[in-house]
Amino acid sequence: MKYKLVSNTPSNQDDLYKDLDPQQLKAVKSEGVPLLIVAGAGTGKTRTLIRRVGHLIASGAQPSRIMVCTFTQKAGRELVARLNQFLGPISYEIWAGTFHHTGHKLLRKYGKCLNLSSDFSILDREDTIDLLAGILHRRNVSPPLTARKLHKLFSMAIARQQSLAQIIEEKEKDFIPAKDLIIDLFADFSQEKIRQQVVDFDDLLALWKIILTDYPESAEEMISSFDYVLVDEYQDTNRLQADILDLMAQKHQNITVVGDDAQSIYSFRGAYPQNISTFSKRFSKARTVKLETNYRSTQPILNLANFSILNSDEIIPKKLSSHRGNGEIPVLVKARDKHQEAQFIAQRLWELHVESGIPLREIAVLFRTNKQGLEIELELSRRGIPFGVNGGRRIFEQAHFKDFISYIRVQLNPLDTIAVRRLFRLTSGLGYATAEKVIKYARNNTQSDTHILSHPKLHSIFSGKIKHKIKLLGDFFQIQQKLGNRIQQIMTNILQQYKPVLLAKFENSKDRLDELKEFVSLSGQYTDLNKLLSDLGLKTGPIGEKIAEKDKPDEDGVILSTIHQAKGLEWRIVFLTSLYEGGFPLIYSQKDKKSLEEERRIFHVAVTRAKDELYLLQPILSGSSDRGKTFRRTSRYLTELPKDLYLTWEIEVISPN
C-alpha cells in the first residue's frame, strides 16, 4: 500500500500568476534589476512578495540561495508559513525569517573572523542589561548613568549608524559631561561580550555589517552565497539594516524591497523612511512598481486617506483605488468633550452590534497614545461591554496603575491584604514582613474613625525608620480621609506621593506619568471613590491582581488599540479618537516638520484600518469640569480635508423616556 503525499508546489507556472492584478503581476515578473515595490495599504504586498519568490524559483533560482527578510517574529512566522503553503517543502531551503534570525545564522558560520566561536550564546534584553550593570558596578559608575539608559543609547547609536557622541548631543544632553566615559563604557561592554563569547540582539546585525565592511574574504564568501535578496516592510528598516541589504546585493544587484513610505511610523525605533525614497539613487538601475488596488477598504474611506497623504511632500505619490467599490462615507463626530466622545463610541458600537449584527471583534477603537483610551475603557466597563486590548494588558491592569490604585484601596479598606502588600513594596524600607504585621493589627482593630495606619498603638509595634515611615503613611491617609468626596484632589495627592517611586521604578516613566495625569483629570467626573473602583473592575483586591486571567481578550469583544499596535490589522468598523491639536497630532510633534510628517503617516495608517465604516472623533472642549473647560483646536488632519469627503454628526443629548 502506498500513501500519496500531495505537494503544495504549484503544478505549473500559471498557478504562480493566478488571481494577481496587473500591478502585482508586473511586480512578480520584473526581471534582472533592483526592484522597489511601493505597496499601498491593503494592496496585497506580502502575497506579491511570496509569488515573486515562487517566480524566481520557477525561473531557475535555487531556494537555498534566496534570502527573504522581515521584521517581527510574528511576521517572520507568517512569512515562513505562507512560503510553505504556496511552495511546499522546498520553502524550507530558503533563508526566510527576521533580520535577527538571518544575522544569527550567518554569525554562526562567519563569526570566526571576529574571534567569535560558533557556539556563542545570545543574551536577551534583561541579560544584556545585567551584563552592562556588572561593568558599571566594577567601574563604580553610579546614577544617572544606569545600565538601562546606557543600553538604550547604545542601541540607538547602532540602529541609526550614528556615533555615541551624536546620539548623546541629540537625545541626552544631560549626559554630555560624561560623553567620554560613556564611549569608553561602550568599548568595555563590547570587549566583555567577546571575552564571554556572547552577543546581544544589536550584535546580530552590527557584527553582520562589520564582517561585510571590514573582512573582505568572509564578506565575499557570504555575499556569494546568495543570488537574490528580498525584504518585506522595507519602510521600517533602519540605517543599519539598509546598509546590510545594500552590501549583500552590491555584487548581483538582485534585490527586491516591498514597502509603503506612507506607513513608516516607527522612527522611535530607528526606522528611516528615506531608505525608500533614496533606493533608486543607491541602485541606479532600479525599477519602481506601485501597487494601488486596495482589497480592504471601500472607496469613500480611501478617498479620505488619499487626500490626506497627498499633503505630504515626503512620500512617493500613489492613489489607492478600492477593489470593493463604493460604501459608507466616513463620519466626523463632534463631541462635547472626552467623556461624551467615550459615550458616543460605546453607544454607537453597541447599536452596530445589536442592530446590524456586526461582531464586536470586528469593531476597533484606535487612539494615538494609551492615555487617550482611559475614558473609553472606563465607559465600556460601566456599560458591561466586553473589550480586549490589542498588544497587551488593559491600561488599568498595568503596573503603574495598579501601584497608584493600591493607595485608593488601602485608603478605603486597610484589610485589603494585596493592596497593603503592594503599597508597602513601593515604600523603601517597608516590605512583606512589615505589611503582615500591619494587616494582623488591622484585622483586630476594625472599629475606628481614623485610618489604621495613623494609630499610635500600631506605631508602638515598630521602631526606628520603619515606625517613622508608617507614621508618614498614616498622616497621608488621614489627610486623604478629610477630603471626603473631593475625588480629584485625592487623586492629585496620590500622584504627588507616588511620582518619585514611578520615576525611579520605570524606564518609560514619562509616558506612564502622563497616563496617570490623564487618569487624575478624568476622575473629576466622580464623587465617590468606591464608584470609581467599581467602574475599573478593581473594587475587590483579588480581582485586581488576576492579570493572567484578563490578558486574553474576550472572544467577541471590541478591540482597543494604539495605532502603532493596529498596523497590519483591519476591522469592519473603526473609531478614531482625539482628533484635536495636541491629541492628534501630539503636542510634542509640532516642534518640527519631520515629526508632523510622521504623525500624518500615522493618521493614514489609522484610516486605512477600516474596511466598511470610519468614525472620526473630535472632542471640542478640554478639562474635567465645566468651569475648567477650554476650546480645543481641530486637528489639522481634519481641517485640510474637503467637506465632501465626510459627513458631520452633531451630538444631541436626550433624556430617556
XYZ file of C-alpha atoms in Angstrom:
657
model
C 0.000 0.000 0.000
C 1.283 3.445 -0.879
C 0.381 6.732 0.790
C 0.318 9.633 -1.646
C 1.644 12.911 -0.284
C 0.319 15.846 -2.292
C 2.910 18.561 -2.865
C 1.893 22.161 -2.295
C 4.230 23.311 -5.049
C 2.246 24.903 -7.911
C 1.795 22.297 -10.641
C 2.576 24.788 -13.398
C 3.753 28.331 -13.799
C 0.215 29.592 -14.423
C -0.589 28.898 -10.763
C 2.124 31.376 -9.798
C 0.284 34.202 -11.504
C -3.272 33.159 -10.778
C -5.510 35.851 -9.239
C -2.841 38.567 -9.442
C -3.919 42.009 -10.611
C -1.872 43.705 -13.373
C 0.253 45.707 -10.924
C 1.014 42.656 -8.777
C 1.818 40.605 -11.889
C 4.237 43.283 -13.115
C 5.994 43.247 -9.738
C 6.184 39.460 -9.619
C 7.629 39.094 -13.122
C 10.122 42.006 -13.107
C 13.492 40.650 -14.177
C 17.176 41.406 -13.749
C 17.090 44.765 -11.971
C 16.843 46.071 -8.414
C 13.111 46.335 -7.727
C 11.218 48.702 -5.425
C 7.592 47.662 -4.912
C 5.702 50.584 -3.396
C 2.703 48.787 -1.918
C -0.107 50.917 -0.543
C -2.241 49.809 2.392
C -4.298 46.688 1.724
C -2.799 46.031 -1.714
C -1.542 42.501 -1.058
C 2.168 43.240 -0.664
C 3.107 40.038 1.207
C 1.154 37.943 -1.283
C 3.064 39.668 -4.084
C 6.377 39.005 -2.353
C 5.543 35.298 -1.905
C 4.616 34.984 -5.569
C 7.826 36.743 -6.593
C 9.847 34.170 -4.670
C 7.903 31.456 -6.485
C 8.580 33.165 -9.821
C 12.318 33.299 -9.109
C 12.389 29.578 -8.290
C 10.330 28.753 -11.376
C 12.853 30.779 -13.390
C 15.734 28.632 -12.149
C 16.810 30.197 -8.834
C 17.992 27.786 -6.143
C 15.862 28.150 -2.986
C 18.951 27.875 -0.759
C 20.424 30.955 -2.465
C 17.414 33.175 -1.744
C 17.252 35.397 1.351
C 13.905 36.845 2.457
C 13.912 39.179 5.477
C 11.143 40.750 7.528
C 10.892 42.325 10.993
C 8.897 40.979 13.907
C 8.878 37.345 14.960
C 5.160 37.202 14.224
C 5.747 38.487 10.678
C 8.645 36.062 10.300
C 6.499 33.090 11.325
C 3.741 34.175 8.939
C 6.248 34.595 6.109
C 7.676 31.109 6.581
C 4.176 29.580 6.872
C 2.937 31.270 3.704
C 6.030 30.284 1.742
C 5.488 26.677 2.805
C 1.788 26.797 1.987
C 2.474 28.050 -1.516
C 5.786 26.357 -2.389
C 5.755 23.207 -0.313
C 8.835 21.571 1.328
C 11.351 23.407 -0.884
C 10.444 26.592 1.005
C 12.470 25.375 3.986
C 15.638 25.726 1.929
C 15.031 29.481 1.633
C 16.759 31.746 4.141
C 13.490 33.240 5.376
C 12.788 34.995 8.663
C 13.551 38.124 10.635
C 16.702 40.157 10.125
C 17.930 38.963 13.508
C 17.215 35.319 12.667
C 19.259 35.600 9.465
C 22.052 37.518 11.184
C 22.193 34.816 13.851
C 22.646 32.047 11.259
C 25.324 33.997 9.396
C 27.287 34.801 12.569
C 27.368 31.112 13.475
C 29.010 30.499 10.116
C 31.249 33.545 9.639
C 31.796 34.913 13.158
C 35.227 33.284 13.485
C 36.826 36.277 11.758
C 35.632 38.339 14.754
C 37.087 35.822 17.235
C 33.547 34.674 17.868
C 33.064 30.950 18.415
C 30.273 29.198 16.533
C 28.977 28.151 19.963
C 28.390 31.709 21.190
C 25.390 32.421 23.430
C 22.695 35.011 22.739
C 21.707 37.351 25.549
C 18.122 38.546 25.815
C 17.453 42.145 26.773
C 17.461 41.625 30.533
C 20.630 39.532 30.424
C 22.286 42.258 28.348
C 21.339 44.904 30.883
C 22.615 42.697 33.720
C 25.968 42.307 31.957
C 26.226 46.057 31.466
C 25.219 46.669 35.092
C 28.111 44.447 36.204
C 30.544 46.608 34.235
C 29.122 49.766 35.805
C 29.448 48.252 39.267
C 33.033 47.193 38.635
C 33.916 50.691 37.475
C 31.974 52.451 40.261
C 29.665 54.229 37.825
C 26.544 55.486 39.560
C 23.192 57.031 38.503
C 22.049 58.773 36.425
C 24.255 56.534 34.245
C 22.237 53.345 34.677
C 22.531 50.142 32.663
C 19.070 50.600 31.131
C 19.716 54.160 29.995
C 23.120 53.312 28.550
C 21.773 50.235 26.777
C 19.091 52.398 25.151
C 21.757 54.863 23.970
C 23.968 52.082 22.625
C 21.066 50.502 20.714
C 20.026 53.815 19.236
C 23.528 54.600 18.023
C 23.814 51.167 16.390
C 20.382 51.275 14.698
C 20.862 54.784 13.365
C 24.522 54.268 12.492
C 25.472 57.417 14.367
C 28.284 57.939 16.825
C 27.523 57.830 20.524
C 28.644 61.453 20.719
C 25.963 62.441 18.194
C 23.238 60.473 19.965
C 24.132 61.988 23.345
C 24.124 65.525 21.938
C 20.765 64.980 20.220
C 18.882 62.813 22.733
C 20.560 63.034 26.160
C 22.067 66.473 26.598
C 22.341 65.907 30.354
C 24.944 63.208 29.605
C 27.252 65.465 27.589
C 29.698 65.955 30.525
C 30.009 62.154 30.745
C 30.347 61.647 26.976
C 33.932 60.329 27.043
C 33.121 57.951 29.888
C 30.060 56.600 28.018
C 32.111 55.990 24.878
C 34.709 54.143 26.976
C 31.991 52.086 28.659
C 30.653 51.033 25.272
C 34.121 49.808 24.249
C 34.431 47.919 27.541
C 30.953 46.436 27.059
C 31.769 45.269 23.501
C 35.057 43.676 24.593
C 33.438 41.942 27.552
C 30.881 40.270 25.297
C 33.649 38.894 23.074
C 35.548 37.695 26.171
C 32.448 35.848 27.351
C 31.584 34.656 23.817
C 28.110 36.161 23.971
C 26.189 38.508 21.676
C 23.070 40.589 22.215
C 20.304 41.371 19.717
C 22.056 44.518 18.488
C 25.191 42.475 17.751
C 23.289 40.115 15.459
C 23.048 42.975 12.972
C 26.008 45.181 13.930
C 28.527 42.314 13.655
C 26.934 41.190 10.393
C 27.736 44.599 8.899
C 31.253 44.647 10.377
C 32.032 41.378 8.584
C 30.723 42.848 5.320
C 32.788 46.029 5.616
C 35.973 45.003 7.446
C 36.662 41.371 6.486
C 36.806 41.103 2.660
C 37.356 37.349 2.416
C 34.490 36.435 4.712
C 32.325 39.132 3.120
C 32.957 37.795 -0.367
C 32.029 34.266 0.710
C 28.904 35.475 2.488
C 27.701 37.678 -0.384
C 28.398 34.944 -2.941
C 26.135 32.569 -1.014
C 23.020 34.406 -2.202
C 21.726 35.269 -5.648
C 18.591 37.092 -4.510
C 17.697 39.292 -1.548
C 14.064 40.202 -0.810
C 12.690 42.339 2.009
C 9.187 42.908 3.355
C 8.126 46.081 5.245
C 11.089 47.986 3.844
C 9.723 51.288 5.177
C 10.532 50.047 8.692
C 14.217 49.386 8.072
C 16.735 51.459 9.976
C 20.004 52.708 8.519
C 21.944 49.665 9.717
C 19.545 47.222 8.070
C 19.540 49.208 4.819
C 23.346 49.247 4.811
C 23.441 45.471 5.280
C 20.980 44.911 2.439
C 22.920 47.208 0.107
C 26.139 45.366 0.866
C 24.568 41.931 0.425
C 23.208 42.958 -3.005
C 26.174 45.010 -4.205
C 27.526 42.232 -6.423
C 24.455 40.729 -8.119
C 22.033 43.698 -7.757
C 19.156 41.206 -7.448
C 17.329 42.927 -4.618
C 13.571 43.324 -4.212
C 12.199 45.549 -1.463
C 8.500 45.887 -0.674
C 7.109 48.672 1.458
C 4.963 51.765 1.796
C 6.616 55.003 2.835
C 3.130 56.302 3.716
C 3.076 53.711 6.527
C 6.502 54.413 8.017
C 5.620 55.138 11.645
C 8.447 53.695 13.710
C 11.078 56.433 13.851
C 11.244 55.962 17.641
C 12.688 52.506 16.901
C 15.149 53.935 14.404
C 13.110 53.345 11.214
C 14.377 55.543 8.406
C 11.677 56.104 5.726
C 14.235 57.764 3.444
C 15.527 54.257 2.735
C 12.626 54.010 0.263
C 12.972 57.466 -1.281
C 16.740 57.032 -1.802
C 16.570 53.443 -3.070
C 16.735 54.473 -6.728
C 19.749 56.668 -6.014
C 21.613 53.834 -4.299
C 20.657 51.397 -7.078
C 20.815 53.417 -10.285
C 19.160 50.708 -12.420
C 16.257 50.240 -10.013
C 12.721 49.844 -11.296
C 9.691 51.003 -9.294
C 6.318 49.245 -9.399
C 3.329 50.618 -7.491
C 0.541 48.508 -6.006
C -2.511 50.769 -5.750
C -5.518 48.419 -5.834
C -6.785 48.139 -2.278
C -8.653 44.948 -1.330
C -9.583 46.045 2.196
C -11.497 49.328 2.286
C -14.389 50.885 0.391
C -13.662 53.825 -1.905
C -15.024 56.622 0.353
C -12.566 55.594 3.080
C -9.729 55.511 0.548
C -10.721 58.902 -0.857
C -10.155 60.403 2.575
C -6.879 58.511 3.036
C -5.635 59.519 -0.422
C -6.351 63.206 0.050
C -4.764 63.382 3.490
C -1.489 61.733 2.497
C -1.237 63.892 -0.655
C -0.437 66.773 1.682
C 2.877 65.078 2.469
C 5.850 66.060 0.353
C 7.998 63.192 1.632
C 6.327 60.169 0.042
C 6.199 58.564 -3.390
C 2.834 59.627 -4.889
C 0.223 56.893 -5.186
C -3.561 56.717 -5.348
C -5.404 53.833 -3.731
C -8.499 52.572 -5.526
C -10.916 50.092 -3.996
C -11.464 46.650 -5.463
C -14.683 46.575 -3.413
C -16.214 49.749 -4.814
C -18.446 52.265 -3.053
C -19.634 52.254 0.549
C -20.480 54.403 3.573
C -18.949 57.883 3.690
C -16.726 58.444 6.772
C -18.389 60.336 9.618
C -16.897 63.196 11.640
C -18.463 63.217 15.104
C -18.146 66.426 17.108
C -18.334 65.506 20.781
C -18.557 67.983 23.640
C -15.517 66.542 25.437
C -13.616 63.287 26.000
C -16.401 61.979 28.241
C -19.040 62.456 25.550
C -16.634 61.025 22.969
C -16.460 57.817 25.015
C -20.244 57.761 25.487
C -20.821 58.079 21.748
C -18.345 55.318 20.930
C -19.905 52.937 23.459
C -23.479 53.618 22.309
C -22.764 53.580 18.575
C -20.676 50.397 18.554
C -23.361 48.635 20.584
C -26.003 49.775 18.081
C -23.899 48.415 15.221
C -23.501 45.132 17.089
C -27.154 44.677 18.059
C -28.970 46.242 15.103
C -26.599 45.352 12.256
C -25.254 42.088 13.634
C -21.612 43.145 13.444
C -19.462 41.021 15.792
C -17.769 43.153 18.437
C -14.393 41.680 17.449
C -14.895 43.369 14.037
C -15.003 46.789 15.723
C -11.892 48.698 16.826
C -11.328 51.908 18.742
C -7.966 53.433 17.853
C -6.079 56.134 19.707
C -2.738 57.845 19.303
C -1.495 57.103 22.841
C -2.601 54.783 25.630
C -3.780 57.610 27.867
C -6.366 58.619 25.258
C -8.044 55.255 25.805
C -8.572 55.671 29.561
C -12.024 57.241 29.353
C -13.120 54.688 26.761
C -12.023 51.738 28.928
C -13.992 53.225 31.810
C -17.126 53.770 29.717
C -17.093 50.265 28.267
C -16.579 48.853 31.773
C -19.511 50.892 33.101
C -21.790 49.507 30.390
C -20.536 45.947 30.645
C -19.424 45.878 27.016
C -16.685 43.253 26.573
C -13.393 44.507 25.173
C -9.799 43.458 24.727
C -6.624 45.472 24.347
C -4.539 44.754 21.273
C -0.907 44.068 22.105
C -1.061 43.959 25.886
C -2.934 44.430 29.140
C -5.737 46.849 29.707
C -4.208 50.082 30.860
C -5.770 49.862 34.325
C -4.124 46.465 34.749
C -0.604 47.732 34.089
C 1.884 48.005 36.936
C 1.889 51.792 37.369
C -1.918 51.929 37.539
C -2.037 49.035 39.978
C 0.528 50.827 42.139
C -1.496 54.031 42.001
C -4.789 52.296 42.707
C -3.304 50.472 45.701
C -3.281 53.844 47.526
C -7.031 54.176 46.939
C -7.695 50.617 48.006
C -5.701 50.964 51.236
C -7.445 54.250 51.996
C -10.863 52.645 51.635
C -10.017 49.246 53.082
C -6.921 48.622 55.252
C -7.943 44.949 55.336
C -7.234 44.664 51.592
C -4.205 42.403 52.019
C -2.968 42.532 48.435
C -3.191 46.330 48.291
C -1.365 46.768 51.613
C 1.439 44.469 50.497
C 1.752 46.288 47.190
C 1.804 49.704 48.854
C 4.485 48.639 51.314
C 6.648 47.294 48.490
C 6.525 50.786 46.998
C 7.882 52.340 50.191
C 11.637 51.989 50.691
C 12.415 50.180 53.950
C 8.985 48.606 54.241
C 8.319 45.145 52.942
C 6.367 41.928 53.251
C 7.055 41.268 56.939
C 6.029 44.780 57.967
C 2.898 44.564 55.831
C 1.887 41.305 57.524
C 2.147 42.894 60.980
C 0.022 45.843 59.851
C -2.585 43.522 58.307
C -2.749 41.462 61.522
C -3.256 44.636 63.557
C -5.957 45.885 61.159
C -7.935 42.649 61.487
C -8.112 43.098 65.266
C -8.870 46.838 65.229
C -11.601 47.400 62.664
C -13.696 49.884 64.678
C -12.099 53.299 64.314
C -12.854 56.742 62.877
C -9.225 57.264 61.972
C -7.191 55.393 59.408
C -5.455 52.277 60.740
C -2.014 53.471 59.646
C -2.342 56.563 61.850
C -2.980 54.596 65.085
C -0.382 55.250 67.819
C -0.991 51.684 69.032
C 0.115 50.359 65.645
C 3.168 52.626 65.660
C 4.222 51.196 69.026
C 4.733 47.782 67.399
C 7.626 49.189 65.380
C 10.695 51.287 66.000
C 13.236 53.416 64.170
C 12.875 54.162 60.456
C 10.052 51.676 59.959
C 7.944 53.367 62.633
C 8.650 56.780 61.103
C 7.647 55.675 57.601
C 4.407 54.084 58.784
C 3.554 57.298 60.652
C 4.140 59.283 57.456
C 1.800 56.970 55.568
C -0.747 57.322 58.353
C -0.548 61.119 58.184
C -1.039 60.933 54.407
C -4.192 58.811 54.677
C -5.620 60.988 57.439
C -5.361 63.986 55.138
C -6.960 61.968 52.355
C -9.910 60.936 54.515
C -10.635 64.554 55.444
C -11.073 65.416 51.756
C -14.347 63.485 51.673
C -15.697 63.376 48.120
C -13.171 65.773 46.598
C -12.040 62.954 44.353
C -9.757 64.877 42.035
C -7.813 66.361 44.951
C -7.488 62.887 46.488
C -6.098 61.602 43.208
C -3.759 64.583 42.837
C -2.314 63.896 46.289
C -1.756 60.235 45.412
C 0.076 61.236 42.243
C 2.361 63.558 44.214
C 3.048 60.761 46.704
C 3.671 58.129 44.010
C 5.575 60.237 41.465
C 9.114 59.754 42.949
C 8.519 55.986 43.045
C 7.263 55.979 39.458
C 10.257 57.933 38.140
C 12.698 55.556 39.820
C 10.840 52.331 39.005
C 10.079 52.552 35.281
C 12.282 53.144 32.258
C 9.469 54.874 30.325
C 8.349 56.810 33.386
C 7.398 59.989 31.498
C 4.792 58.213 29.379
C 3.401 56.450 32.437
C 3.272 59.725 34.367
C 1.302 61.323 31.523
C -1.183 58.442 31.637
C -1.686 58.877 35.375
C -2.166 62.634 34.935
C -4.910 61.863 32.421
C -6.466 59.463 34.937
C -6.416 62.174 37.616
C -8.064 64.574 35.175
C -10.931 62.275 34.221
C -11.537 61.329 37.885
C -13.136 64.774 38.262
C -16.410 63.334 36.961
C -16.689 61.134 40.104
C -17.949 61.976 43.571
C -17.388 58.531 45.097
C -14.131 56.571 45.244
C -15.988 53.279 45.544
C -17.862 54.024 42.320
C -14.564 54.800 40.582
C -13.041 51.482 41.692
C -16.208 49.653 40.736
C -16.008 51.047 37.195
C -12.403 49.943 36.976
C -13.358 46.413 37.978
C -10.870 46.652 40.851
C -13.099 47.086 43.882
C -12.032 43.811 45.476
C -8.379 43.027 45.965
C -8.015 39.642 44.254
C -9.805 40.788 41.093
C -7.239 43.490 40.549
C -4.380 41.023 40.822
C -5.696 38.321 38.486
C -3.991 39.794 35.488
C -3.260 36.489 33.775
C -6.981 35.755 33.552
C -7.637 39.074 31.802
C -4.743 39.009 29.375
C -6.795 37.093 26.830
C -9.234 39.412 25.025
C -12.886 38.394 25.033
C -13.676 36.153 22.068
C -16.270 38.664 20.898
C -15.003 41.852 22.455
C -14.366 45.276 20.974
C -10.669 45.864 20.281
C -8.970 48.892 21.824
C -5.586 49.699 20.344
C -2.985 52.333 19.781
C -2.472 52.986 16.086
C 1.061 51.589 16.250
C -0.282 48.300 17.612
C -3.006 48.285 14.945
C -0.647 48.459 11.973
C -1.138 45.471 9.701
C -4.619 44.731 11.115
C -8.105 45.541 9.834
C -11.681 45.798 11.135
C -15.083 46.379 9.587
C -15.713 49.388 11.822
C -13.070 51.788 13.137
C -13.454 54.667 15.586
C -10.502 57.076 15.501
C -10.341 59.254 18.608
C -8.865 62.533 19.902
C -8.670 64.457 16.628
C -7.593 67.803 18.030
C -4.302 69.671 18.018
C -2.189 68.232 20.818
C -4.105 64.951 20.760
C -3.539 64.007 17.132
C -1.061 65.277 16.113
C 0.577 65.033 19.528
C 1.745 68.303 21.002
C 5.426 67.361 21.055
C 5.345 66.509 17.343
C 4.542 70.103 16.437
C 8.100 71.202 17.144
C 9.446 70.125 13.758
C 8.267 69.201 10.271
C 9.714 65.673 10.364
C 7.617 64.756 13.399
C 4.469 66.250 11.876
C 5.042 64.261 8.688
C 5.241 61.055 10.716
C 2.025 61.997 12.528
C 0.358 62.354 9.121
C 1.540 58.866 8.181
C 0.161 57.531 11.464
C -3.187 59.137 10.585
C -3.026 57.415 7.186
C -2.357 54.045 8.829
C -5.308 54.542 11.183
C -7.768 55.479 8.441
C -6.772 52.541 6.254
C -7.512 50.004 9.015
C -11.257 50.464 8.338
C -12.990 48.183 5.847
C -16.621 49.375 5.888
C -17.182 52.319 8.217
C -14.930 55.002 9.708
C -15.839 57.366 12.542
C -13.568 60.358 13.236
C -13.999 61.699 16.774
C -13.341 65.358 17.628
C -13.759 66.373 21.314
C -14.375 70.135 21.258
C -13.660 71.033 24.899
C -10.842 70.089 27.262
C -10.830 69.793 31.056
C -12.709 67.580 33.504
C -15.088 70.159 34.996
C -17.372 72.707 33.329
C -15.546 75.609 34.941
C -12.133 74.437 33.733
C -13.050 73.604 30.137
C -11.397 75.343 27.193
C -11.877 75.002 23.444
C -9.569 72.652 21.562
C -8.242 73.426 18.092
C -9.439 70.976 15.450
C -6.752 68.601 14.202
C -5.064 69.841 11.047
C -5.680 66.411 9.548
C -9.398 67.270 9.609
C -9.303 70.960 8.672
C -7.369 70.283 5.462
C -9.934 67.723 4.207
C -12.628 68.784 1.711
C -16.058 68.703 3.358
C -17.447 66.314 0.742
C -15.151 63.528 1.974
C -17.139 63.034 5.187
C -20.475 63.582 6.891
C -20.668 65.615 10.102
C -22.717 64.449 13.068
C -23.575 66.795 15.923
C -24.451 65.026 19.172
C -27.796 65.832 20.750
C -28.285 64.661 24.325
C -31.823 63.463 25.060
C -33.335 62.180 28.291
C -34.593 58.588 28.353
C -38.360 58.180 28.491
